[in-house]
Structure formats: structure tokens, C-alpha cells
Coordinates of C-alpha atoms in Angstrom, one line a residue:
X1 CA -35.4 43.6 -12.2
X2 CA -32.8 45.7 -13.3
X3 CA -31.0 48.3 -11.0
X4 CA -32.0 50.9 -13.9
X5 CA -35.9 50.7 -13.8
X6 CA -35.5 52.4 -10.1
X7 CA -33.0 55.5 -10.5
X8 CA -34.4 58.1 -8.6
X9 CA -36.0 60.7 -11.5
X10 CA -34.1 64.3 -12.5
X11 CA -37.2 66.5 -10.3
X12 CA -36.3 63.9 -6.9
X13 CA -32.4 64.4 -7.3
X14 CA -33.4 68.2 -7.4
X15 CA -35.8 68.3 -4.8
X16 CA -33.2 66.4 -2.7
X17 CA -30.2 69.0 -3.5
X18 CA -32.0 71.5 -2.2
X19 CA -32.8 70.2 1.1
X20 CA -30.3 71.7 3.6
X21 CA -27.8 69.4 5.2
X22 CA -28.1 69.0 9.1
X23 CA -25.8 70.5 11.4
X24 CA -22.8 68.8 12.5
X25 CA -24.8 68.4 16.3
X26 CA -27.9 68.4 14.8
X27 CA -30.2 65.1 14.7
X28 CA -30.9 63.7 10.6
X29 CA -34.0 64.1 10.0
X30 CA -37.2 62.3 7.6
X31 CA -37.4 64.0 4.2
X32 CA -40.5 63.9 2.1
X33 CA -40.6 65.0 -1.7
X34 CA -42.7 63.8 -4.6
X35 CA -42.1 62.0 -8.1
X36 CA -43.9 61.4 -10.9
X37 CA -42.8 57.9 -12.7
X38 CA -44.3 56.7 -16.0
X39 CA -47.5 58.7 -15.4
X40 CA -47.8 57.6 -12.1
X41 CA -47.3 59.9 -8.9
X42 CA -45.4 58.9 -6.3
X43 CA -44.7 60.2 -2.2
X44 CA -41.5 59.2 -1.5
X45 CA -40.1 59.2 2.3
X46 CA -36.8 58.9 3.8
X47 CA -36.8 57.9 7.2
X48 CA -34.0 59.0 9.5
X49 CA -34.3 56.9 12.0
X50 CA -33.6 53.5 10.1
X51 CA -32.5 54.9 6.9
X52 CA -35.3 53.4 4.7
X53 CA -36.6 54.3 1.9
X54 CA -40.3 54.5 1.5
X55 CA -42.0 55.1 -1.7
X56 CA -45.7 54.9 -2.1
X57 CA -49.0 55.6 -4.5
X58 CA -51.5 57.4 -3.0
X59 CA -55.9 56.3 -3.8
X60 CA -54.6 54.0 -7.0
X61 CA -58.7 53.2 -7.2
X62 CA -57.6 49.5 -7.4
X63 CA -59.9 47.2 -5.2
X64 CA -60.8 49.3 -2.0
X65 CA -63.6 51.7 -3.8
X66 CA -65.6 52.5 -0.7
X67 CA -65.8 56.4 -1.1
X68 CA -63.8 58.2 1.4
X69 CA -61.7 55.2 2.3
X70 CA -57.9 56.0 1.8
X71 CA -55.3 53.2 0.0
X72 CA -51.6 53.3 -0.3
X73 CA -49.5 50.9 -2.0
X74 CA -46.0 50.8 -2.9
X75 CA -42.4 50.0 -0.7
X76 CA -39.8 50.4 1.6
X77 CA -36.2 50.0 1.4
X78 CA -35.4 48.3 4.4
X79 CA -32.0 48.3 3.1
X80 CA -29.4 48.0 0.2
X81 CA -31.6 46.9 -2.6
X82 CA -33.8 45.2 -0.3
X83 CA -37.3 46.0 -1.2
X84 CA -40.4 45.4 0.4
X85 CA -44.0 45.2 -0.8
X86 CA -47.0 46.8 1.1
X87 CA -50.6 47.8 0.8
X88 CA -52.2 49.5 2.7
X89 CA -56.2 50.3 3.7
X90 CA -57.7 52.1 5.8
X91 CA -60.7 50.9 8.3
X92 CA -64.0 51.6 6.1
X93 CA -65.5 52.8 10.0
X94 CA -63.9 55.5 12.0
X95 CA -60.4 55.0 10.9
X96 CA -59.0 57.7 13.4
X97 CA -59.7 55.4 16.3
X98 CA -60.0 51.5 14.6
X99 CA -56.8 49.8 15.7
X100 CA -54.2 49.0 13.2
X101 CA -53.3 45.1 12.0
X102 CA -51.0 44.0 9.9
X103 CA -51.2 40.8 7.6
X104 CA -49.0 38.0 6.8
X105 CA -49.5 34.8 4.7
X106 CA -46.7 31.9 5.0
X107 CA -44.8 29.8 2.6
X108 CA -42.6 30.7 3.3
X109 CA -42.5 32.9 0.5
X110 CA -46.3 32.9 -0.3
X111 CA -47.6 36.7 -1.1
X112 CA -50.0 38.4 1.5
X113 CA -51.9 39.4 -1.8
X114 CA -53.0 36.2 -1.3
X115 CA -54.9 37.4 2.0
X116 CA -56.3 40.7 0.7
X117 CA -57.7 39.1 -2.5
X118 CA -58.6 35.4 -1.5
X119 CA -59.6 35.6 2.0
X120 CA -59.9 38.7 4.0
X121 CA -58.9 41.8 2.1
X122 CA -61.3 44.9 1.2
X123 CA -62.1 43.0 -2.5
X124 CA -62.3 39.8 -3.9
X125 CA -63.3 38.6 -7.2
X126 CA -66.8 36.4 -7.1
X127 CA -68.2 33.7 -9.7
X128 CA -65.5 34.1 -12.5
X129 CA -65.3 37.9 -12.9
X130 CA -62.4 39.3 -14.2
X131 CA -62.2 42.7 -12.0
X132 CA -62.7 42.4 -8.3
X133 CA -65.6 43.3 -6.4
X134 CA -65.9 44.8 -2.7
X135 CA -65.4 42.1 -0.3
X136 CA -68.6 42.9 2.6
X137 CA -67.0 40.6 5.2
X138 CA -63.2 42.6 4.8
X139 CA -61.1 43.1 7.6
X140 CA -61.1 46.6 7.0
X141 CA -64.7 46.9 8.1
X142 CA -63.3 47.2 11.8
X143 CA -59.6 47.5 11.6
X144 CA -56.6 49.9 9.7
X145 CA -55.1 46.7 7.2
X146 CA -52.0 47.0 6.4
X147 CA -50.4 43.9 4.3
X148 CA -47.3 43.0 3.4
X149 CA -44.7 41.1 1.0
X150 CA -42.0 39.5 2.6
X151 CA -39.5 37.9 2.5
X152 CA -37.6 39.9 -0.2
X153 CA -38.8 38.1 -3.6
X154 CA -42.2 37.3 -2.2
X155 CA -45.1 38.7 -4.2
X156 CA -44.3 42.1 -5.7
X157 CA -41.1 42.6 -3.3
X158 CA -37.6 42.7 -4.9
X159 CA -34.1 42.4 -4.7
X160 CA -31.8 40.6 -2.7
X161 CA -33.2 37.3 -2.0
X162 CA -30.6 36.0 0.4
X163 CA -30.5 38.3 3.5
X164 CA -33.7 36.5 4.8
X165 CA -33.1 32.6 5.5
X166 CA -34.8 31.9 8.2
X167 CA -38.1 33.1 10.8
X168 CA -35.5 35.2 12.6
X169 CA -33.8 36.9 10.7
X170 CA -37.2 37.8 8.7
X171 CA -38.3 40.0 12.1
X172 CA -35.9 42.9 11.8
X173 CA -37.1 43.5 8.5
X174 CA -40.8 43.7 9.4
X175 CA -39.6 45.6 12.2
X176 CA -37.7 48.2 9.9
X177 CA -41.3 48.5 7.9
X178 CA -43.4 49.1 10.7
X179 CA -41.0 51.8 12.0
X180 CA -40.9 53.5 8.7
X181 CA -45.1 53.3 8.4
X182 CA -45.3 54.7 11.7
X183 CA -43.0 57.7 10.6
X184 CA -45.2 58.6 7.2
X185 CA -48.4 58.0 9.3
X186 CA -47.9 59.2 12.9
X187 CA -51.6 59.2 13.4
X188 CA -51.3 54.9 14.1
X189 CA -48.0 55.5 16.5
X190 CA -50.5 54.9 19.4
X191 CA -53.0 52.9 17.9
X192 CA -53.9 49.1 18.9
X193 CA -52.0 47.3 17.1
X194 CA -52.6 43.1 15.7
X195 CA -50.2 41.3 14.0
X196 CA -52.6 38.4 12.0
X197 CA -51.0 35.2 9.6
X198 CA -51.5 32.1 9.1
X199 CA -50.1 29.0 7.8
X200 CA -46.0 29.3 8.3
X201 CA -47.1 32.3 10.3
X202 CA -47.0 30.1 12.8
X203 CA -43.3 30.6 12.7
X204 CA -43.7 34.3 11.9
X205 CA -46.9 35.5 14.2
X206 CA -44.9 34.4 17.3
X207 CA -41.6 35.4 16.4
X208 CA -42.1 38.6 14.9
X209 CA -44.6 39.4 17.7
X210 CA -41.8 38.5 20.4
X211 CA -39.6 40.7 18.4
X212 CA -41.6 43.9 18.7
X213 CA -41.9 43.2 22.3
X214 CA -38.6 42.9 22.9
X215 CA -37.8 46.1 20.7
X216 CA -40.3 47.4 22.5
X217 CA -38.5 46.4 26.0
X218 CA -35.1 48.2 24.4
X219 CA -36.8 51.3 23.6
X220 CA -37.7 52.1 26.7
X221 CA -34.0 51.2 28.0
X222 CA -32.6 53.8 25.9
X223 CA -30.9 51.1 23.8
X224 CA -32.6 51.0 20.7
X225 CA -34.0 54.2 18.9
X226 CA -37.7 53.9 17.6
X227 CA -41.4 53.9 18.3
X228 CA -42.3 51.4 21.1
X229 CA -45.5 49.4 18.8
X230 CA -48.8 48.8 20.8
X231 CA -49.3 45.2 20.2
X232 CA -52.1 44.2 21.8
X233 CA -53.3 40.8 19.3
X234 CA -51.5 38.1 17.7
X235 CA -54.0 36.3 15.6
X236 CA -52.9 32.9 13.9
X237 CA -54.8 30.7 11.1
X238 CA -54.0 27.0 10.7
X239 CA -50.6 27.3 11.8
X240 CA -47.4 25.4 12.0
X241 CA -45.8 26.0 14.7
X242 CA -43.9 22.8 16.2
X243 CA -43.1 19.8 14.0
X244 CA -42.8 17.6 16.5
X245 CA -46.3 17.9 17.8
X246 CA -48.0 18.5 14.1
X247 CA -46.2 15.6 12.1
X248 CA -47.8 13.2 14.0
X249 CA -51.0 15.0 14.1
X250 CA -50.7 14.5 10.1
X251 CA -51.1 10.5 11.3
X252 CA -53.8 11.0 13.6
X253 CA -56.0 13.2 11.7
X254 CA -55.5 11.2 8.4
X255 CA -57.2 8.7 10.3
X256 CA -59.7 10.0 12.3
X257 CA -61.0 12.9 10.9
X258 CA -64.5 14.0 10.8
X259 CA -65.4 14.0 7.0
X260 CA -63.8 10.8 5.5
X261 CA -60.6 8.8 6.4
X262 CA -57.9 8.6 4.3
X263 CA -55.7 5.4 5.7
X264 CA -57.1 2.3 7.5
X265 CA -56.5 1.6 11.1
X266 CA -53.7 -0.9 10.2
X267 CA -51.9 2.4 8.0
X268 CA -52.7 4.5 11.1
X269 CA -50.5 2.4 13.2
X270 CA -48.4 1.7 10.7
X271 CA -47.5 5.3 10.3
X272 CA -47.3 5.9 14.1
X273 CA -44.4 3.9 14.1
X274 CA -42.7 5.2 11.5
X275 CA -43.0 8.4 12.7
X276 CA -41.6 7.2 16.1
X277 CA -38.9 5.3 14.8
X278 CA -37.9 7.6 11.9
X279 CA -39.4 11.5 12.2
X280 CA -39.6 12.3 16.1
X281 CA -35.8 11.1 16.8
X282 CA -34.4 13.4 13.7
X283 CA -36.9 15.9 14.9
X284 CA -35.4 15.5 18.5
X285 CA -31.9 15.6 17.3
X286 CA -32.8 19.1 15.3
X287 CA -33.6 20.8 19.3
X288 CA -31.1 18.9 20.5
X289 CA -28.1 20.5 18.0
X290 CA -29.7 23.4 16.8
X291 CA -27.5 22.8 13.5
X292 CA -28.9 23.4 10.1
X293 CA -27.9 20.4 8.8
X294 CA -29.6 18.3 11.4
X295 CA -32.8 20.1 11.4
X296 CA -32.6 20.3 7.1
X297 CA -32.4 16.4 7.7
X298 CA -35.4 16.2 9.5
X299 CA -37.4 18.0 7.6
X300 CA -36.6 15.7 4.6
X301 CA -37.0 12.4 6.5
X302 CA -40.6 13.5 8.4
X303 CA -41.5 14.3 4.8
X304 CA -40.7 11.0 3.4
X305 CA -41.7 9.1 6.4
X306 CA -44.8 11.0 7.2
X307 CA -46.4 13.7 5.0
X308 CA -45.1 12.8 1.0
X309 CA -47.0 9.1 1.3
X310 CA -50.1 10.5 3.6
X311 CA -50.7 13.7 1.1
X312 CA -50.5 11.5 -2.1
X313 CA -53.5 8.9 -2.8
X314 CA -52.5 5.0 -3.8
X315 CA -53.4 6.2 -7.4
X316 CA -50.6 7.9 -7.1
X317 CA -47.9 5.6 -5.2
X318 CA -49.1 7.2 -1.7
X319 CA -50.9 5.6 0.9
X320 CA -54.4 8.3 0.7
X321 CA -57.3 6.1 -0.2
X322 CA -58.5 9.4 -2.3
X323 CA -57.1 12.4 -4.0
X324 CA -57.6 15.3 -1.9
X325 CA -56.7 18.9 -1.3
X326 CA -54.3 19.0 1.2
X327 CA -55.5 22.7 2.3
X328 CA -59.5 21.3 1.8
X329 CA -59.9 17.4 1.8
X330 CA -63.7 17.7 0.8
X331 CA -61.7 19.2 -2.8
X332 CA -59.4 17.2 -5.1
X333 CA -55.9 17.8 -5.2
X334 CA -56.7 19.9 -8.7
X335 CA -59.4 22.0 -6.7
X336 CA -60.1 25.4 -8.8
X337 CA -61.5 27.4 -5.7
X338 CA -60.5 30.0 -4.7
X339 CA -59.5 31.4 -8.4
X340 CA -56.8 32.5 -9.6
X341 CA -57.8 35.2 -11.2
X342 CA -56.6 38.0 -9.1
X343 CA -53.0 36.5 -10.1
X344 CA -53.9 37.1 -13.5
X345 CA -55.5 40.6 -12.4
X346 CA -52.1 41.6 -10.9
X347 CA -50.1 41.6 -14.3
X348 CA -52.4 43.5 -16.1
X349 CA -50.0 46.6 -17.4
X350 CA -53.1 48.8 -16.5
X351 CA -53.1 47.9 -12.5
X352 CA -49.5 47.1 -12.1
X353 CA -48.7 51.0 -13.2
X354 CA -52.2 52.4 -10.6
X355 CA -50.6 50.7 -8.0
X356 CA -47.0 51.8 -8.5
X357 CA -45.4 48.0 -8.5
X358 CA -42.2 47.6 -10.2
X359 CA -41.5 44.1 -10.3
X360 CA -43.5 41.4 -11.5
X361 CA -46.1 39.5 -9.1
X362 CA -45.1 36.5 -7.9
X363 CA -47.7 34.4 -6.0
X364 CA -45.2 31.6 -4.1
X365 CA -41.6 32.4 -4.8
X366 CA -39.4 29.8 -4.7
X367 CA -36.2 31.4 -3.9
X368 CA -37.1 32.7 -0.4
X369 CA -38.9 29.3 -0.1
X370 CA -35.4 27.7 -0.8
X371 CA -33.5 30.0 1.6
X372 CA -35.6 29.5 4.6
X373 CA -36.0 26.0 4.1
X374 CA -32.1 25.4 3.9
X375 CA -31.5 26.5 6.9
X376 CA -34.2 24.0 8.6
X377 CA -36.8 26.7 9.5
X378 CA -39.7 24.2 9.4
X379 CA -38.6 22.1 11.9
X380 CA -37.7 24.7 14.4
X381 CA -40.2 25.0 17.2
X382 CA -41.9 28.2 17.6
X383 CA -44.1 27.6 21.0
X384 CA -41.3 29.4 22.9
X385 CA -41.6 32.6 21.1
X386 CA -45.9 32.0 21.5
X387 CA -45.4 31.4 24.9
X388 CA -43.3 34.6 25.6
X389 CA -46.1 36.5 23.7
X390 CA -49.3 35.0 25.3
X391 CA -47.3 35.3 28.6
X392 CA -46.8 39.2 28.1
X393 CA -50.5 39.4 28.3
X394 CA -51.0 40.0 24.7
X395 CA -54.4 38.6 23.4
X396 CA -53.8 35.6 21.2
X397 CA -56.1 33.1 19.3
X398 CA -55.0 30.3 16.9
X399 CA -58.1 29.4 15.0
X400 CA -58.2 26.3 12.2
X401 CA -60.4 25.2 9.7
X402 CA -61.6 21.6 10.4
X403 CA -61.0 20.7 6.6
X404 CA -57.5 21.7 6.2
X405 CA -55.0 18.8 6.4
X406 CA -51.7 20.7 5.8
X407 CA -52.0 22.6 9.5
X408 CA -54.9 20.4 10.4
X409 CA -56.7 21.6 13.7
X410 CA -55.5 18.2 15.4
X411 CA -52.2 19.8 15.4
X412 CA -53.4 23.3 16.0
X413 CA -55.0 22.4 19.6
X414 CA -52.0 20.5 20.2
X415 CA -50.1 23.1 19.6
X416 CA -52.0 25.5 21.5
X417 CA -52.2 23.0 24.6
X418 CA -48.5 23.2 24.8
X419 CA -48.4 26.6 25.3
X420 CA -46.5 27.7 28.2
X421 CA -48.0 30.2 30.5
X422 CA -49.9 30.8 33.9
X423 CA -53.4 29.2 32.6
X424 CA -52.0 26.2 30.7
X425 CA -53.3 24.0 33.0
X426 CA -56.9 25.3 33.1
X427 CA -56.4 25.7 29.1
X428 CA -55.5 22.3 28.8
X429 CA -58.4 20.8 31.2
X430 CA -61.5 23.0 29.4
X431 CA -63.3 20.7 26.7
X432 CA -64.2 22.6 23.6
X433 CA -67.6 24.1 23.9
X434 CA -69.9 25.8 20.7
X435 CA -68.8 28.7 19.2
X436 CA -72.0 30.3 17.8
X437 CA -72.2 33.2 15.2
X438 CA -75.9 34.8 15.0
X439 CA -77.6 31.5 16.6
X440 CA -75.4 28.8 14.3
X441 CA -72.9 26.6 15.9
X442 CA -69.8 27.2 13.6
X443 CA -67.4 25.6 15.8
X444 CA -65.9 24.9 19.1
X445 CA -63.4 27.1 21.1
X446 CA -61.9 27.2 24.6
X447 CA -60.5 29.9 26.2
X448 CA -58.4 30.6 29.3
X449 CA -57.1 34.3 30.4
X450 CA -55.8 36.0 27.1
X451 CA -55.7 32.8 25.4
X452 CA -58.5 31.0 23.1
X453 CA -58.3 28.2 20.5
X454 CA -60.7 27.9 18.1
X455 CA -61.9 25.0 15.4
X456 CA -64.1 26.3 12.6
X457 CA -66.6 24.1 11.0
X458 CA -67.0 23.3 7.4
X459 CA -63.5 25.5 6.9
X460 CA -60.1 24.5 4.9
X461 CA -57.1 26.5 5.0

């Protein structure tokens, strides 16, 4: 988008003249001042502390209609044309005391609209309507949601693409976010606080959960400026987290899963020693250099070794003995569920303007997907950063749907075995035992201290 569709209007240069400038010894301070923008009202808030930019719409009236229940949607500069989508809802019970979470899909590069309207979000659009519908089962029954675009070029957010390539250097930026929210809305600077994702947010729920901990850790020494965050939850859905451990889950799973298999027992070795002979050495060499180029390399060879063949049927020169859905295998690969129709929602001139968005939605961008990947991100391990978390005592769950191939729960409970901490032992010797919801088995969990897996039945992605 152009530069020119965001100059600040005439009334905010004016309203921000007349603001008095500090004292030489005295502290910057946050502004606030209003705008209105193509019919459309805006609060706009500069935050001292970090020097973003926040500007947001206030009650647009767009999917949360549950009278009394605030929305805000809009962004925040978290630097030079750098910026970065959020919406935000408040909980639908006692939002003065409900804990705050914040939402993240993967990709990388995949929109957390794709959360709030598909999945868990206050509305969601049911049998082929074309305007949404309160969602009964939202997150924001029981929690403050906030939910949020990144990296830059995901979703709605916009401009410079290339500041973010890779999990790490994505956390500052959340970071930035969460600082500025906390400024606008003091009233959740001591809330709860639950960082939820899923998918590559197994690379982001552990590393940007680490990351507020450790800013956390230099606010209280006095060498970082900022509100201290009280994370209390990090709450992962079908996640990747470790390559190693999930590529040749792909094998096993493909094989042995409980709805249909896919490859014969021949394949299933077969496989096993491709991915010992080809995938886990490049995979080792990745952790062993660190480079980019290494762990870029084997990223490309687990994918033509492993997943590429096992994804695609024999119709279609793979080795599958069916076309299937890799985030559902009960689907085929064209599976129309969920809809895409709040995509379609989300461009309608009408809703883009209510919400105050100013670049055009984007459901999986391929730029940021491009810039993380190039740097290797997907082979990089991310149980160190888990472990740090789910060692700090924070609660943590990683929960998968049974049906989902892509971050099947094979590799999820793998995953969450490997977990480093003080009850991994006990973690790993506990079988699985029912998980029931009102009286019906939905699926089996285990649980040790602060930390619980969980496989849900009849579930994909």
C-alpha cells in the first residue's frame, strides 16, 4: 500500500502541535488524540515508552454483537512502516477480572483471522451464510482475546516484509504490541495473561513465551524499561516444534494411524530408512552448524525424502494410497470445510472501512512465509525455549487433533515427552488415560506438574 493512504489527517497534525513538548529533564510521555478517516473514527496512541504508534476503531459492530461487549480493531506501529494487525474482544463474562490471552496462528505467515473466524473467535459463519453469526463456544466466553497479525504482511498487517525472518526475531515485535496494548488499556497490566497458537506456533508459543519471561527477568533488573507481563499459560494446538522428532512421526503415523493407512508396511520401512539415511543426518547437521544454509538444506531434503511423497497419493506420483487432507485425512485434499467465506467477508468495502483496515486481507502471505523459511526456521528445534517456559512454572498444554497429519499427535506426544523439566520422567512413564467432557470420552491426556498433553478424538487441525 502506498505511503500516501496513511498521512496523518490536518485535525491529528493540529491536535499534535498543540501538545506541549516535555522538559529537557522531564520523562516523554503517551499522547492520545482522535481522527476521523474516510467516515470512520479513529483513537490514535503514541506510546512513549517504545515509540509505537497505535491506532485503533472503537465497537465497529463487526462479528462480536453481544450487547455490552467492547471490540477494538486496528494497529500498531511497532516501527518504521512496520505495521501490525490486531483485534481485540473483550470476555463476554466479567471482563474486569477474566484473564487476558492472546492468539496466534502459524504459517508462518497464516492470519490469526483465521482463529477468530474458523475456530475459536466470538463469530463464525455456519451452513453457507454470508455474514457471520455469534460463535457460543468462543474463547471470549471466559477470557479477554486479543488476536493478532504477524509477521508484517500477514493478514491485514503492512509494510516492511523483511525485518521478520525468522521465530526470533518475530518476538520483539509481539513484545513491542503487548507493551503498547498494556499502555492504552492499563486495566489488563496485572491481569492473567495466556499466550495460545498453534501449528508453527510451535515455534512461536515457546519462543515468544520465553521472550516475555526473560523481558520480564530484565524489567525487574532495571535493564529494560516496560511492564513485566503476567504469563501464567502457554497453550499449543498441533504444533511443530522439532523436526527431528516430527518428520519421522510423518512415517509412523502414515502407517499406523487410527482411521485408515496410507502406505503398506513395506513403504513404512521403506521410508524409515530414508529418513535415517537422508532427513535426520541433514537435520543433525542443521543443530550441529546452526547455519542457514544447512538448516534451509534440510528442510528441502526432509521434504523430498519424507513429507512431498507421503502427503501426495500414487494418483498423483506420491506414495498415499488415497488423497487426503493433510490438516484432516478423513477429507480430500480439495476439502471445502471450514469455508472460506469469512475471506470473502473481509474484502467487502463495507467491513474493511467498520473495522478501520487499510490494507487488503491476506489469508497466507507468501512473503513472510518466504523470509522465515530462508533462513531455515522450520528445522530449528524449539523444545529448548518449551522447556525454559514449562520449567518457569508456567502452565502449558500441547493438545492435537487425532486427524491432522501435518502436526499429527504422533509427533505432538513426542514432542511433549522430550520436554525438559523436573517431571519429565514421571511425564514420560504416565500412559494416556480418558479425557471426558460432560460424560463422553473425547480423548486421552496425561499430565505431570504444570504440564499436560492432550490427544482429541475425531479432531483435524
Amino acid at each position: 500500500m502506498h505511503f500516501s493512504h496513511r498521512c496523518i489527517s490536518a485535525s491529528l497534525v493540529c491536535a499534535s502541535l498543540a501538545l506541549a513538548s516535555p522538559l529537557p529533564n522531564e520523562a516523554p510521555k503517551d499522547k492520545r488524540s482522535f481522527v476521523e478517516r474516510d467516515g470512520t473514527n479513529f483513537t490514535v496512541f503514541e506510546h512513549a515508552a517504545t515509540g509505537a504508534k497505535m491506532e485503533f476503531v472503537t465497537n465497529s459492530g463487526i462479528c462480536e454483537t453481544t450487547p455490552g461487549v467492547n471490540q477494538y480493531s486496528g494497529y500498531l506501529s511497532v516501527g518504521t512502516n512496520l505495521n501490525m494487525w490486531f483485534w481485540f474482544f473483550e470476555a463476554r463474562s466479567n471482563p474486569s477480572t477474566a484473564p487476558l490471552a492472546a492468539w496466534f496462528n502459524g504459517g508462518p505467515g497464516c492470519s490469526s483471522m483465521i482463529g477468530l473466524f474458523q475456530e475459536n473467535g466470538p463469530c463464525h459463519f455456519v451452513d453457507g451464510a454470508s455474514t457471520p453469526s455469534l460463535n457460543e463456544y468462543s474463547f471470549n466466553n471466559v477470557a479477554n482475546m486479543l488476536y493478532i497479525d504477524q509477521p508484517i504482511g500477514t493478514g491485514f498487517s503492512y509494510g516492511d516484509e523483511d525485518e521478520v525472518t525468522s521465530t526470533l526475531t518475530a518476538a520483539p515485535y509481539v513484545w513491542t504490541l503487548l507493551q503498547a496494548f498494556f499502555a492504552q488499556f492499563p486495566q489488563y497490566e496485572n491481569r492473567n495473561f495466556g499466550i495460545f497458537t498453534e501449528s508453527y506456533g510451535g515455534h512461536y508459543g515457546p519462543e515468544f513465551a520465553d521472550y516475555v519471561e526473560e523481558q520480564n527477568a530484565a524489567i525487574t533488573a532495571g535493564t529494560v524499561k516496560g511492564e513485566a507481563i503476567k504469563l501464567i499459560a502457554l497453550g499449543i494446538n498441533n504444533g511443530w516444534f522439532d523436526a527431528a522428532l516430527q518428520e519421522q512421526a510423518y512415517v509412523d503415523f502414515s502407517y499406523n494411524n487410527t482411521y485408515k493407512p496410507m502406505i503398506t508396511a513395506a513403504q513404512h520401512a521403506q521410508y524409515l530408512d530414508a529418513n535415517s539415511r537422508t532427513c535426520a543426518p541433514a537435520l543433525a547437521k542443521c543443530r550441529s552448524t546452526g547455519s542457514n544454509a544447512d538448516c534451509t538444506a534440510s528442510d528441502n531434503a526432509c521434504y523430498n525424502a519424507i513429507e512431498g511423497p507421503l502427503s501426495t497419493s500414487t494418483s498423483n506420483g506420491g506414495a498415499s494410497s488415497y488423497d487426503f487432507d493433510v490438516y484432516d485425512i478423513r477429507q480430500p485434499s480439495n476439502d471445502p470445510y471450514p469455508p472460506e467465506t469469512y475471506a470473502t467477508y473481509l474484502t467487502q468495502p463495507s467491513v474493511v472501512q467498520a473495522i478501520g483496515a487499510q490494507s487488503p486481507y491476506t489469508e497466507c502471505a507468501n512473503e513472510p512465509y518466504q523470509d522465515i523459511s530462508s533462513t531455515g526456521d522450520n528445522s530449528r528445534s524449539f523444545l529448548p525455549q518449551l522447556s525454559d517456559v514449562v520449567k518457569s512454572g508456567v502452565q502449558t498444554v500441547v493438545w492435537a487433533g487425532d486427524a491432522d497429519w501435518i502436526c499429527n499427535w504422533f509427533g505432538n506426544q513426542i514432542a511433549a515427552e522430550a520436554v525438559d523439566y523436573p517431571g519429565q520422567a514421571a511425564f514420560q512413564a504416565q500412559p494416556l488415560v480418558p479425557y471426558t467432557v460432560a460424560g463422553n470420552h473425547g480423548g486421552d491426556f496425561k499430565q505431570e506438574g504444570n504440564f499436560a498433553f492432550l490427544r482429541v478424538f475425531g479432531a483435524g487441525h
